[in-house]
JSON list of C-alpha atoms in Angstrom, two decimals:
[
{"chain": "A", "resi": 1, "resn": "MET", "atom": "CA", "xyz": [0.03, -0.11, 0.06]},
{"chain": "A", "resi": 2, "resn": "GLU", "atom": "CA", "xyz": [2.81, 2.38, 0.78]},
{"chain": "A", "resi": 3, "resn": "THR", "atom": "CA", "xyz": [4.50, 1.87, -2.55]},
{"chain": "A", "resi": 4, "resn": "LEU", "atom": "CA", "xyz": [1.12, 2.51, -4.37]},
{"chain": "A", "resi": 5, "resn": "LEU", "atom": "CA", "xyz": [0.46, 5.51, -2.17]},
{"chain": "A", "resi": 6, "resn": "ALA", "atom": "CA", "xyz": [3.96, 6.82, -3.23]},
{"chain": "A", "resi": 7, "resn": "ARG", "atom": "CA", "xyz": [2.96, 6.98, -6.81]},
{"chain": "A", "resi": 8, "resn": "LEU", "atom": "CA", "xyz": [0.48, 9.56, -6.20]},
{"chain": "A", "resi": 9, "resn": "PRO", "atom": "CA", "xyz": [1.64, 13.15, -6.67]},
{"chain": "A", "resi": 10, "resn": "GLU", "atom": "CA", "xyz": [2.01, 15.54, -3.75]},
{"chain": "A", "resi": 11, "resn": "SER", "atom": "CA", "xyz": [-1.05, 16.67, -2.13]},
{"chain": "A", "resi": 12, "resn": "GLY", "atom": "CA", "xyz": [-1.66, 19.92, -4.12]},
{"chain": "A", "resi": 13, "resn": "ALA", "atom": "CA", "xyz": [-1.40, 18.33, -7.39]},
{"chain": "A", "resi": 14, "resn": "PHE", "atom": "CA", "xyz": [-3.36, 15.51, -6.30]},
{"chain": "A", "resi": 15, "resn": "LEU", "atom": "CA", "xyz": [-6.13, 17.92, -5.28]},
{"chain": "A", "resi": 16, "resn": "GLY", "atom": "CA", "xyz": [-5.76, 19.63, -8.70]},
{"chain": "A", "resi": 17, "resn": "ILE", "atom": "CA", "xyz": [-6.37, 16.25, -10.24]},
{"chain": "A", "resi": 18, "resn": "MET", "atom": "CA", "xyz": [-9.49, 15.69, -8.27]},
{"chain": "A", "resi": 19, "resn": "LEU", "atom": "CA", "xyz": [-10.80, 19.20, -9.25]},
{"chain": "A", "resi": 20, "resn": "ALA", "atom": "CA", "xyz": [-10.45, 18.40, -12.78]},
{"chain": "A", "resi": 21, "resn": "ALA", "atom": "CA", "xyz": [-12.02, 15.13, -12.38]},
{"chain": "A", "resi": 22, "resn": "LEU", "atom": "CA", "xyz": [-15.06, 16.70, -10.74]},
{"chain": "A", "resi": 23, "resn": "LEU", "atom": "CA", "xyz": [-15.57, 19.57, -13.22]},
{"chain": "A", "resi": 24, "resn": "GLY", "atom": "CA", "xyz": [-14.72, 17.36, -16.25]},
{"chain": "A", "resi": 25, "resn": "GLY", "atom": "CA", "xyz": [-17.16, 14.57, -15.22]},
{"chain": "A", "resi": 26, "resn": "LEU", "atom": "CA", "xyz": [-19.82, 17.28, -14.85]},
{"chain": "A", "resi": 27, "resn": "SER", "atom": "CA", "xyz": [-19.33, 18.61, -18.25]},
{"chain": "A", "resi": 28, "resn": "ARG", "atom": "CA", "xyz": [-19.08, 15.05, -19.76]},
{"chain": "A", "resi": 29, "resn": "GLY", "atom": "CA", "xyz": [-22.18, 13.83, -17.95]},
{"chain": "A", "resi": 30, "resn": "PHE", "atom": "CA", "xyz": [-24.30, 17.07, -18.76]},
{"chain": "A", "resi": 31, "resn": "SER", "atom": "CA", "xyz": [-23.18, 17.64, -22.37]},
{"chain": "A", "resi": 32, "resn": "GLY", "atom": "CA", "xyz": [-21.61, 14.46, -23.74]},
{"chain": "A", "resi": 33, "resn": "PHE", "atom": "CA", "xyz": [-18.49, 16.21, -24.32]},
{"chain": "A", "resi": 34, "resn": "GLY", "atom": "CA", "xyz": [-16.05, 18.77, -22.62]},
{"chain": "A", "resi": 35, "resn": "ALA", "atom": "CA", "xyz": [-14.26, 16.16, -20.41]},
{"chain": "A", "resi": 36, "resn": "ALA", "atom": "CA", "xyz": [-11.05, 16.72, -22.02]},
{"chain": "A", "resi": 37, "resn": "LEU", "atom": "CA", "xyz": [-11.65, 20.44, -22.65]},
{"chain": "A", "resi": 38, "resn": "VAL", "atom": "CA", "xyz": [-12.13, 20.79, -18.73]},
{"chain": "A", "resi": 39, "resn": "PHE", "atom": "CA", "xyz": [-9.92, 18.07, -17.58]},
{"chain": "A", "resi": 40, "resn": "VAL", "atom": "CA", "xyz": [-6.73, 18.62, -19.52]},
{"chain": "A", "resi": 41, "resn": "PRO", "atom": "CA", "xyz": [-6.10, 22.19, -18.82]},
{"chain": "A", "resi": 42, "resn": "LEU", "atom": "CA", "xyz": [-6.60, 21.74, -15.02]},
{"chain": "A", "resi": 43, "resn": "ALA", "atom": "CA", "xyz": [-4.79, 18.43, -14.83]},
{"chain": "A", "resi": 44, "resn": "SER", "atom": "CA", "xyz": [-1.96, 19.86, -16.84]},
{"chain": "A", "resi": 45, "resn": "ALA", "atom": "CA", "xyz": [-1.59, 22.87, -14.55]},
{"chain": "A", "resi": 46, "resn": "ALA", "atom": "CA", "xyz": [-1.20, 20.04, -11.55]},
{"chain": "A", "resi": 47, "resn": "VAL", "atom": "CA", "xyz": [1.03, 17.32, -13.23]},
{"chain": "A", "resi": 48, "resn": "GLY", "atom": "CA", "xyz": [1.72, 18.41, -16.78]},
{"chain": "A", "resi": 49, "resn": "PRO", "atom": "CA", "xyz": [0.02, 17.36, -20.09]},
{"chain": "A", "resi": 50, "resn": "ARG", "atom": "CA", "xyz": [2.11, 14.00, -20.50]},
{"chain": "A", "resi": 51, "resn": "ALA", "atom": "CA", "xyz": [0.51, 12.85, -17.14]},
{"chain": "A", "resi": 52, "resn": "ALA", "atom": "CA", "xyz": [-2.81, 14.34, -17.50]},
{"chain": "A", "resi": 53, "resn": "VAL", "atom": "CA", "xyz": [-3.74, 13.05, -20.91]},
{"chain": "A", "resi": 54, "resn": "PRO", "atom": "CA", "xyz": [-3.26, 9.43, -20.16]},
{"chain": "A", "resi": 55, "resn": "VAL", "atom": "CA", "xyz": [-5.18, 9.58, -16.86]},
{"chain": "A", "resi": 56, "resn": "LEU", "atom": "CA", "xyz": [-8.18, 10.91, -18.77]},
{"chain": "A", "resi": 57, "resn": "ALA", "atom": "CA", "xyz": [-8.04, 8.30, -21.46]},
{"chain": "A", "resi": 58, "resn": "LEU", "atom": "CA", "xyz": [-8.18, 5.57, -18.76]},
{"chain": "A", "resi": 59, "resn": "LEU", "atom": "CA", "xyz": [-11.08, 7.39, -17.15]},
{"chain": "A", "resi": 60, "resn": "GLU", "atom": "CA", "xyz": [-12.85, 7.75, -20.40]},
{"chain": "A", "resi": 61, "resn": "CYS", "atom": "CA", "xyz": [-12.57, 4.12, -21.20]},
{"chain": "A", "resi": 62, "resn": "VAL", "atom": "CA", "xyz": [-15.01, 3.38, -18.32]},
{"chain": "A", "resi": 63, "resn": "SER", "atom": "CA", "xyz": [-17.44, 6.17, -18.87]},
{"chain": "A", "resi": 64, "resn": "CYS", "atom": "CA", "xyz": [-17.91, 5.38, -22.60]},
{"chain": "A", "resi": 65, "resn": "LEU", "atom": "CA", "xyz": [-19.14, 1.90, -21.84]},
{"chain": "A", "resi": 66, "resn": "VAL", "atom": "CA", "xyz": [-21.49, 3.55, -19.40]},
{"chain": "A", "resi": 67, "resn": "PHE", "atom": "CA", "xyz": [-23.09, 5.92, -22.07]},
{"chain": "A", "resi": 68, "resn": "LEU", "atom": "CA", "xyz": [-22.77, 3.55, -25.02]},
{"chain": "A", "resi": 69, "resn": "PRO", "atom": "CA", "xyz": [-26.20, 1.94, -24.88]},
{"chain": "A", "resi": 70, "resn": "ASN", "atom": "CA", "xyz": [-28.24, 5.36, -24.83]},
{"chain": "A", "resi": 71, "resn": "ALA", "atom": "CA", "xyz": [-25.99, 6.86, -27.44]},
{"chain": "A", "resi": 72, "resn": "TRP", "atom": "CA", "xyz": [-26.57, 4.04, -29.86]},
{"chain": "A", "resi": 73, "resn": "ARG", "atom": "CA", "xyz": [-30.34, 4.55, -29.64]},
{"chain": "A", "resi": 74, "resn": "HIS", "atom": "CA", "xyz": [-30.21, 8.31, -30.45]},
{"chain": "A", "resi": 75, "resn": "ALA", "atom": "CA", "xyz": [-27.13, 9.07, -32.33]},
{"chain": "A", "resi": 76, "resn": "GLN", "atom": "CA", "xyz": [-26.88, 9.69, -36.12]},
{"chain": "A", "resi": 77, "resn": "ARG", "atom": "CA", "xyz": [-24.75, 6.46, -36.48]},
{"chain": "A", "resi": 78, "resn": "ARG", "atom": "CA", "xyz": [-23.78, 6.92, -40.02]},
{"chain": "A", "resi": 79, "resn": "GLU", "atom": "CA", "xyz": [-22.34, 10.31, -39.72]},
{"chain": "A", "resi": 80, "resn": "VAL", "atom": "CA", "xyz": [-20.62, 9.53, -36.42]},
{"chain": "A", "resi": 81, "resn": "ALA", "atom": "CA", "xyz": [-19.15, 6.41, -37.90]},
{"chain": "A", "resi": 82, "resn": "VAL", "atom": "CA", "xyz": [-17.44, 8.55, -40.79]},
{"chain": "A", "resi": 83, "resn": "MET", "atom": "CA", "xyz": [-16.32, 11.16, -38.40]},
{"chain": "A", "resi": 84, "resn": "ALA", "atom": "CA", "xyz": [-14.77, 8.68, -36.15]},
{"chain": "A", "resi": 85, "resn": "GLY", "atom": "CA", "xyz": [-13.06, 7.03, -38.85]},
{"chain": "A", "resi": 86, "resn": "GLY", "atom": "CA", "xyz": [-11.41, 10.27, -39.83]},
{"chain": "A", "resi": 87, "resn": "ALA", "atom": "CA", "xyz": [-10.51, 10.65, -36.21]},
{"chain": "A", "resi": 88, "resn": "VAL", "atom": "CA", "xyz": [-8.94, 7.35, -35.61]},
{"chain": "A", "resi": 89, "resn": "CYS", "atom": "CA", "xyz": [-6.74, 7.72, -38.64]},
{"chain": "A", "resi": 90, "resn": "ALA", "atom": "CA", "xyz": [-5.31, 10.94, -37.18]},
{"chain": "A", "resi": 91, "resn": "VAL", "atom": "CA", "xyz": [-4.91, 9.99, -33.51]},
{"chain": "A", "resi": 92, "resn": "PRO", "atom": "CA", "xyz": [-1.06, 8.39, -34.15]},
{"chain": "A", "resi": 93, "resn": "ILE", "atom": "CA", "xyz": [-0.04, 11.88, -35.69]},
{"chain": "A", "resi": 94, "resn": "GLY", "atom": "CA", "xyz": [-1.42, 13.60, -32.35]},
{"chain": "A", "resi": 95, "resn": "THR", "atom": "CA", "xyz": [0.34, 11.07, -29.96]},
{"chain": "A", "resi": 96, "resn": "LEU", "atom": "CA", "xyz": [3.73, 11.58, -31.68]},
{"chain": "A", "resi": 97, "resn": "ILE", "atom": "CA", "xyz": [3.15, 15.39, -31.14]},
{"chain": "A", "resi": 98, "resn": "LEU", "atom": "CA", "xyz": [2.59, 14.87, -27.68]},
{"chain": "A", "resi": 99, "resn": "ALA", "atom": "CA", "xyz": [5.53, 12.57, -27.11]},
{"chain": "A", "resi": 100, "resn": "HIS", "atom": "CA", "xyz": [7.96, 15.16, -28.60]},
{"chain": "A", "resi": 101, "resn": "SER", "atom": "CA", "xyz": [6.39, 18.44, -27.54]},
{"chain": "A", "resi": 102, "resn": "ASP", "atom": "CA", "xyz": [7.57, 21.10, -25.02]},
{"chain": "A", "resi": 103, "resn": "PRO", "atom": "CA", "xyz": [4.93, 20.64, -21.98]},
{"chain": "A", "resi": 104, "resn": "VAL", "atom": "CA", "xyz": [4.46, 24.52, -21.44]},
{"chain": "A", "resi": 105, "resn": "ALA", "atom": "CA", "xyz": [4.08, 25.35, -25.15]},
{"chain": "A", "resi": 106, "resn": "LEU", "atom": "CA", "xyz": [1.67, 22.52, -25.51]},
{"chain": "A", "resi": 107, "resn": "ARG", "atom": "CA", "xyz": [-0.28, 23.90, -22.56]},
{"chain": "A", "resi": 108, "resn": "TRP", "atom": "CA", "xyz": [-0.45, 27.27, -24.25]},
{"chain": "A", "resi": 109, "resn": "GLY", "atom": "CA", "xyz": [-1.41, 25.95, -27.51]},
{"chain": "A", "resi": 110, "resn": "LEU", "atom": "CA", "xyz": [-4.20, 23.85, -26.24]},
{"chain": "A", "resi": 111, "resn": "THR", "atom": "CA", "xyz": [-5.61, 26.59, -24.00]},
{"chain": "A", "resi": 112, "resn": "GLY", "atom": "CA", "xyz": [-5.67, 28.75, -27.15]},
{"chain": "A", "resi": 113, "resn": "LEU", "atom": "CA", "xyz": [-7.66, 26.34, -28.90]},
{"chain": "A", "resi": 114, "resn": "VAL", "atom": "CA", "xyz": [-10.17, 25.85, -26.14]},
{"chain": "A", "resi": 115, "resn": "LEU", "atom": "CA", "xyz": [-10.87, 29.75, -25.81]},
{"chain": "A", "resi": 116, "resn": "LEU", "atom": "CA", "xyz": [-11.14, 29.65, -29.77]},
{"chain": "A", "resi": 117, "resn": "ALA", "atom": "CA", "xyz": [-13.68, 26.93, -29.71]},
{"chain": "A", "resi": 118, "resn": "VAL", "atom": "CA", "xyz": [-15.80, 28.55, -26.88]},
{"chain": "A", "resi": 119, "resn": "ALA", "atom": "CA", "xyz": [-15.77, 31.91, -29.01]},
{"chain": "A", "resi": 120, "resn": "VAL", "atom": "CA", "xyz": [-17.13, 29.92, -31.99]},
{"chain": "A", "resi": 121, "resn": "LEU", "atom": "CA", "xyz": [-19.74, 28.19, -30.00]},
{"chain": "A", "resi": 122, "resn": "ALA", "atom": "CA", "xyz": [-20.68, 31.30, -28.09]},
{"chain": "A", "resi": 123, "resn": "SER", "atom": "CA", "xyz": [-21.00, 33.39, -31.02]},
{"chain": "A", "resi": 124, "resn": "GLY", "atom": "CA", "xyz": [-24.16, 31.79, -32.14]},
{"chain": "A", "resi": 125, "resn": "TRP", "atom": "CA", "xyz": [-22.48, 30.62, -35.56]},
{"chain": "A", "resi": 126, "resn": "ARG", "atom": "CA", "xyz": [-24.51, 28.17, -37.49]},
{"chain": "A", "resi": 127, "resn": "TYR", "atom": "CA", "xyz": [-23.27, 26.12, -40.38]},
{"chain": "A", "resi": 128, "resn": "ARG", "atom": "CA", "xyz": [-26.06, 26.38, -43.03]},
{"chain": "A", "resi": 129, "resn": "GLY", "atom": "CA", "xyz": [-24.83, 24.07, -45.81]},
{"chain": "A", "resi": 130, "resn": "ARG", "atom": "CA", "xyz": [-25.23, 20.63, -46.33]},
{"chain": "A", "resi": 131, "resn": "GLY", "atom": "CA", "xyz": [-23.10, 18.12, -44.71]},
{"chain": "A", "resi": 132, "resn": "SER", "atom": "CA", "xyz": [-20.80, 15.84, -47.03]},
{"chain": "A", "resi": 133, "resn": "ALA", "atom": "CA", "xyz": [-18.73, 12.70, -46.36]},
{"chain": "A", "resi": 134, "resn": "PRO", "atom": "CA", "xyz": [-15.49, 14.39, -47.11]},
{"chain": "A", "resi": 135, "resn": "LEU", "atom": "CA", "xyz": [-16.24, 17.44, -44.66]},
{"chain": "A", "resi": 136, "resn": "THR", "atom": "CA", "xyz": [-17.32, 15.05, -42.02]},
{"chain": "A", "resi": 137, "resn": "LEU", "atom": "CA", "xyz": [-14.22, 13.01, -42.55]},
{"chain": "A", "resi": 138, "resn": "GLY", "atom": "CA", "xyz": [-12.18, 16.33, -42.29]},
{"chain": "A", "resi": 139, "resn": "VAL", "atom": "CA", "xyz": [-13.84, 17.31, -39.00]},
{"chain": "A", "resi": 140, "resn": "GLY", "atom": "CA", "xyz": [-12.99, 13.91, -37.64]},
{"chain": "A", "resi": 141, "resn": "ALA", "atom": "CA", "xyz": [-9.41, 13.98, -38.69]},
{"chain": "A", "resi": 142, "resn": "ALA", "atom": "CA", "xyz": [-9.10, 17.34, -36.91]},
{"chain": "A", "resi": 143, "resn": "GLY", "atom": "CA", "xyz": [-10.71, 15.72, -33.79]},
{"chain": "A", "resi": 144, "resn": "GLY", "atom": "CA", "xyz": [-8.26, 12.90, -34.04]},
{"chain": "A", "resi": 145, "resn": "LEU", "atom": "CA", "xyz": [-5.21, 15.03, -34.30]},
{"chain": "A", "resi": 146, "resn": "MET", "atom": "CA", "xyz": [-6.45, 17.16, -31.14]},
{"chain": "A", "resi": 147, "resn": "SER", "atom": "CA", "xyz": [-7.25, 14.02, -29.35]},
{"chain": "A", "resi": 148, "resn": "GLY", "atom": "CA", "xyz": [-3.89, 12.33, -29.70]},
{"chain": "A", "resi": 149, "resn": "THR", "atom": "CA", "xyz": [-2.03, 15.65, -28.85]},
{"chain": "A", "resi": 150, "resn": "ALA", "atom": "CA", "xyz": [-4.25, 16.57, -25.75]},
{"chain": "A", "resi": 151, "resn": "MET", "atom": "CA", "xyz": [-7.42, 14.51, -25.56]},
{"chain": "A", "resi": 152, "resn": "LEU", "atom": "CA", "xyz": [-9.39, 17.56, -26.99]},
{"chain": "A", "resi": 153, "resn": "GLY", "atom": "CA", "xyz": [-10.83, 15.57, -29.91]},
{"chain": "A", "resi": 154, "resn": "GLY", "atom": "CA", "xyz": [-14.33, 16.78, -28.83]},
{"chain": "A", "resi": 155, "resn": "VAL", "atom": "CA", "xyz": [-13.58, 20.35, -30.12]},
{"chain": "A", "resi": 156, "resn": "PRO", "atom": "CA", "xyz": [-14.25, 20.06, -33.85]},
{"chain": "A", "resi": 157, "resn": "PRO", "atom": "CA", "xyz": [-17.32, 17.63, -33.60]},
{"chain": "A", "resi": 158, "resn": "ALA", "atom": "CA", "xyz": [-18.84, 19.94, -30.97]},
{"chain": "A", "resi": 159, "resn": "VAL", "atom": "CA", "xyz": [-18.25, 23.01, -32.99]},
{"chain": "A", "resi": 160, "resn": "TRP", "atom": "CA", "xyz": [-19.71, 20.95, -36.00]},
{"chain": "A", "resi": 161, "resn": "TRP", "atom": "CA", "xyz": [-22.84, 19.57, -34.44]},
{"chain": "A", "resi": 162, "resn": "LEU", "atom": "CA", "xyz": [-23.65, 22.48, -32.20]},
{"chain": "A", "resi": 163, "resn": "GLY", "atom": "CA", "xyz": [-23.00, 24.83, -35.14]},
{"chain": "A", "resi": 164, "resn": "ARG", "atom": "CA", "xyz": [-25.89, 23.00, -37.21]},
{"chain": "A", "resi": 165, "resn": "SER", "atom": "CA", "xyz": [-28.41, 23.62, -34.48]},
{"chain": "A", "resi": 166, "resn": "ALA", "atom": "CA", "xyz": [-28.95, 19.96, -33.73]},
{"chain": "A", "resi": 167, "resn": "PRO", "atom": "CA", "xyz": [-31.23, 19.28, -30.67]},
{"chain": "A", "resi": 168, "resn": "ALA", "atom": "CA", "xyz": [-29.48, 18.71, -27.46]},
{"chain": "A", "resi": 169, "resn": "VAL", "atom": "CA", "xyz": [-30.39, 15.01, -27.00]},
{"chain": "A", "resi": 170, "resn": "ILE", "atom": "CA", "xyz": [-28.84, 14.25, -30.57]},
{"chain": "A", "resi": 171, "resn": "VAL", "atom": "CA", "xyz": [-25.70, 16.39, -29.96]},
{"chain": "A", "resi": 172, "resn": "ARG", "atom": "CA", "xyz": [-25.20, 14.48, -26.65]},
{"chain": "A", "resi": 173, "resn": "ALA", "atom": "CA", "xyz": [-25.74, 11.09, -28.20]},
{"chain": "A", "resi": 174, "resn": "ASN", "atom": "CA", "xyz": [-23.48, 11.76, -31.30]},
{"chain": "A", "resi": 175, "resn": "MET", "atom": "CA", "xyz": [-20.58, 12.86, -28.96]},
{"chain": "A", "resi": 176, "resn": "ASN", "atom": "CA", "xyz": [-21.02, 9.85, -26.70]},
{"chain": "A", "resi": 177, "resn": "LEU", "atom": "CA", "xyz": [-20.94, 7.40, -29.52]},
{"chain": "A", "resi": 178, "resn": "TYR", "atom": "CA", "xyz": [-17.90, 9.33, -31.13]},
{"chain": "A", "resi": 179, "resn": "PHE", "atom": "CA", "xyz": [-16.11, 9.25, -27.95]},
{"chain": "A", "resi": 180, "resn": "ALA", "atom": "CA", "xyz": [-16.46, 5.45, -27.38]},
{"chain": "A", "resi": 181, "resn": "ILE", "atom": "CA", "xyz": [-14.81, 4.90, -30.68]},
{"chain": "A", "resi": 182, "resn": "LEU", "atom": "CA", "xyz": [-12.13, 7.57, -30.40]},
{"chain": "A", "resi": 183, "resn": "THR", "atom": "CA", "xyz": [-11.14, 6.70, -26.83]},
{"chain": "A", "resi": 184, "resn": "ALA", "atom": "CA", "xyz": [-10.42, 3.15, -27.74]},
{"chain": "A", "resi": 185, "resn": "ALA", "atom": "CA", "xyz": [-7.98, 4.50, -30.46]},
{"chain": "A", "resi": 186, "resn": "VAL", "atom": "CA", "xyz": [-6.44, 7.12, -28.33]},
{"chain": "A", "resi": 187, "resn": "THR", "atom": "CA", "xyz": [-5.68, 4.79, -25.67]},
{"chain": "A", "resi": 188, "resn": "ALA", "atom": "CA", "xyz": [-4.16, 2.29, -27.80]},
{"chain": "A", "resi": 189, "resn": "ALA", "atom": "CA", "xyz": [-2.03, 4.85, -29.32]},
{"chain": "A", "resi": 190, "resn": "LEU", "atom": "CA", "xyz": [-0.95, 6.26, -25.95]},
{"chain": "A", "resi": 191, "resn": "ALA", "atom": "CA", "xyz": [0.13, 2.83, -24.75]},
{"chain": "A", "resi": 192, "resn": "TRP", "atom": "CA", "xyz": [1.87, 2.13, -28.02]},
{"chain": "A", "resi": 193, "resn": "ARG", "atom": "CA", "xyz": [3.96, 5.30, -27.55]},
{"chain": "A", "resi": 194, "resn": "GLY", "atom": "CA", "xyz": [4.72, 4.17, -23.84]},
{"chain": "A", "resi": 195, "resn": "LEU", "atom": "CA", "xyz": [2.72, 7.05, -22.27]},
{"chain": "A", "resi": 196, "resn": "ILE", "atom": "CA", "xyz": [0.50, 4.87, -20.19]},
{"chain": "A", "resi": 197, "resn": "GLY", "atom": "CA", "xyz": [1.99, 3.38, -17.28]},
{"chain": "A", "resi": 198, "resn": "TRP", "atom": "CA", "xyz": [1.46, 2.35, -13.74]},
{"chain": "A", "resi": 199, "resn": "ASP", "atom": "CA", "xyz": [1.58, 5.81, -12.46]},
{"chain": "A", "resi": 200, "resn": "SER", "atom": "CA", "xyz": [-1.26, 7.06, -14.69]},
{"chain": "A", "resi": 201, "resn": "ALA", "atom": "CA", "xyz": [-3.28, 3.74, -13.94]},
{"chain": "A", "resi": 202, "resn": "TRP", "atom": "CA", "xyz": [-2.97, 4.32, -10.23]},
{"chain": "A", "resi": 203, "resn": "LEU", "atom": "CA", "xyz": [-3.88, 7.98, -10.53]},
{"chain": "A", "resi": 204, "resn": "ALA", "atom": "CA", "xyz": [-6.90, 7.20, -12.86]},
{"chain": "A", "resi": 205, "resn": "LEU", "atom": "CA", "xyz": [-8.15, 4.56, -10.13]},
{"chain": "A", "resi": 206, "resn": "ALA", "atom": "CA", "xyz": [-7.79, 7.11, -7.44]},
{"chain": "A", "resi": 207, "resn": "ALA", "atom": "CA", "xyz": [-9.55, 9.84, -9.42]},
{"chain": "A", "resi": 208, "resn": "GLY", "atom": "CA", "xyz": [-12.38, 7.34, -10.65]},
{"chain": "A", "resi": 209, "resn": "PRO", "atom": "CA", "xyz": [-14.83, 7.53, -7.83]},
{"chain": "A", "resi": 210, "resn": "THR", "atom": "CA", "xyz": [-14.87, 11.39, -8.01]},
{"chain": "A", "resi": 211, "resn": "TYR", "atom": "CA", "xyz": [-15.22, 11.19, -11.88]},
{"chain": "A", "resi": 212, "resn": "ALA", "atom": "CA", "xyz": [-17.94, 8.86, -11.66]},
{"chain": "A", "resi": 213, "resn": "LEU", "atom": "CA", "xyz": [-20.06, 10.78, -9.21]},
{"chain": "A", "resi": 214, "resn": "ALA", "atom": "CA", "xyz": [-19.64, 13.84, -11.47]},
{"chain": "A", "resi": 215, "resn": "LEU", "atom": "CA", "xyz": [-20.73, 11.76, -14.45]},
{"chain": "A", "resi": 216, "resn": "TRP", "atom": "CA", "xyz": [-23.93, 10.74, -12.54]},
{"chain": "A", "resi": 217, "resn": "GLY", "atom": "CA", "xyz": [-24.46, 14.39, -11.42]},
{"chain": "A", "resi": 218, "resn": "GLY", "atom": "CA", "xyz": [-24.11, 15.79, -15.00]},
{"chain": "A", "resi": 219, "resn": "THR", "atom": "CA", "xyz": [-26.54, 13.28, -16.34]},
{"chain": "A", "resi": 220, "resn": "ARG", "atom": "CA", "xyz": [-29.07, 14.20, -13.79]},
{"chain": "A", "resi": 221, "resn": "LEU", "atom": "CA", "xyz": [-28.58, 17.96, -14.58]},
{"chain": "A", "resi": 222, "resn": "PHE", "atom": "CA", "xyz": [-29.09, 17.22, -18.26]},
{"chain": "A", "resi": 223, "resn": "GLY", "atom": "CA", "xyz": [-32.51, 15.93, -17.92]},
{"chain": "A", "resi": 224, "resn": "LEU", "atom": "CA", "xyz": [-33.26, 19.13, -16.11]},
{"chain": "A", "resi": 225, "resn": "ALA", "atom": "CA", "xyz": [-31.92, 21.62, -18.57]},
{"chain": "A", "resi": 226, "resn": "SER", "atom": "CA", "xyz": [-33.46, 23.56, -21.59]},
{"chain": "A", "resi": 227, "resn": "GLU", "atom": "CA", "xyz": [-31.58, 23.76, -24.82]},
{"chain": "A", "resi": 228, "resn": "ARG", "atom": "CA", "xyz": [-30.35, 27.22, -24.07]},
{"chain": "A", "resi": 229, "resn": "THR", "atom": "CA", "xyz": [-29.15, 26.25, -20.45]},
{"chain": "A", "resi": 230, "resn": "PHE", "atom": "CA", "xyz": [-27.50, 23.11, -22.25]},
{"chain": "A", "resi": 231, "resn": "ARG", "atom": "CA", "xyz": [-25.37, 25.38, -24.25]},
{"chain": "A", "resi": 232, "resn": "ARG", "atom": "CA", "xyz": [-24.75, 28.06, -21.72]},
{"chain": "A", "resi": 233, "resn": "ALA", "atom": "CA", "xyz": [-23.56, 25.84, -18.83]},
{"chain": "A", "resi": 234, "resn": "GLY", "atom": "CA", "xyz": [-21.10, 24.03, -21.23]},
{"chain": "A", "resi": 235, "resn": "TYR", "atom": "CA", "xyz": [-19.50, 27.21, -22.39]},
{"chain": "A", "resi": 236, "resn": "ALA", "atom": "CA", "xyz": [-19.03, 28.52, -18.90]},
{"chain": "A", "resi": 237, "resn": "LEU", "atom": "CA", "xyz": [-17.44, 25.35, -17.75]},
{"chain": "A", "resi": 238, "resn": "ILE", "atom": "CA", "xyz": [-15.00, 25.21, -20.66]},
{"chain": "A", "resi": 239, "resn": "LEU", "atom": "CA", "xyz": [-14.07, 28.96, -20.62]},
{"chain": "A", "resi": 240, "resn": "GLY", "atom": "CA", "xyz": [-13.41, 28.75, -16.80]},
{"chain": "A", "resi": 241, "resn": "ALA", "atom": "CA", "xyz": [-11.29, 25.69, -16.93]},
{"chain": "A", "resi": 242, "resn": "ALA", "atom": "CA", "xyz": [-9.26, 27.37, -20.09]},
{"chain": "A", "resi": 243, "resn": "VAL", "atom": "CA", "xyz": [-8.51, 30.21, -17.82]},
{"chain": "A", "resi": 244, "resn": "LEU", "atom": "CA", "xyz": [-7.55, 28.35, -14.77]},
{"chain": "A", "resi": 245, "resn": "GLY", "atom": "CA", "xyz": [-5.25, 25.93, -16.70]},
{"chain": "A", "resi": 246, "resn": "MET", "atom": "CA", "xyz": [-3.08, 28.55, -18.20]},
{"chain": "A", "resi": 247, "resn": "PRO", "atom": "CA", "xyz": [0.81, 28.30, -17.37]},
{"chain": "A", "resi": 248, "resn": "LEU", "atom": "CA", "xyz": [0.21, 31.90, -16.18]},
{"chain": "A", "resi": 249, "resn": "TRP", "atom": "CA", "xyz": [-0.79, 30.54, -12.76]},
{"chain": "A", "resi": 250, "resn": "ASP", "atom": "CA", "xyz": [2.21, 28.19, -12.28]},
{"chain": "A", "resi": 251, "resn": "PRO", "atom": "CA", "xyz": [3.83, 30.33, -9.58]},
{"chain": "A", "resi": 252, "resn": "LEU", "atom": "CA", "xyz": [0.73, 29.98, -7.55]},
{"chain": "A", "resi": 253, "resn": "THR", "atom": "CA", "xyz": [0.54, 26.35, -7.94]},
{"chain": "A", "resi": 254, "resn": "GLY", "atom": "CA", "xyz": [4.34, 25.75, -7.36]},
{"chain": "A", "resi": 255, "resn": "ARG", "atom": "CA", "xyz": [5.13, 24.14, -10.90]}
]
């Protein structure tokens, strides 16, 4: 037991992981996406992106199984399959970037991407054209690249589906089914790159109960929310996490 406890980070970093798991799980359970948008910036501020990304991948392996039955019933399965196919092909490129990148530069980059995504979503932008297989495949490839790099694969699909004015129940189901496919690919790629080890597995196990409770709470909140509340709550969580995850705060966290 002492050996296992020794694998956990210091108390401040561990509390940061727990906070990231709580807020990330709430966002994921409520909207079907946003776990990485919330978890990765916050957890990266505590333990760095190379530790945070594998932990979330392991947590998501379990949550995807929980959400899969409902997602299968309500999702636009053909479109999700095309998008997920593009994402899976691009994941290895993203993991290569993660393995050879500067941690601080990567954190600034993914914070910028999160802020850009929030700005696009909150602007009220809607895509008025017709969807096509090549366009859907391209959105998926962008998601796969961002997922392998920082588990931010939900950004392009979320912008795409929310931008097409899809009902909340469809957006949530699409995202859950998409993540079930993508998470399997990302976890395999991270393991192949040697980025998943006993330390990340133990940290994911420690954060698991908090994440599971937050998923349950987010799911309950979704049933009470209107379409407008669904979108606004997601934007607020994502924006707050991006700001708090900036390397700017490192002197306060001791990193």
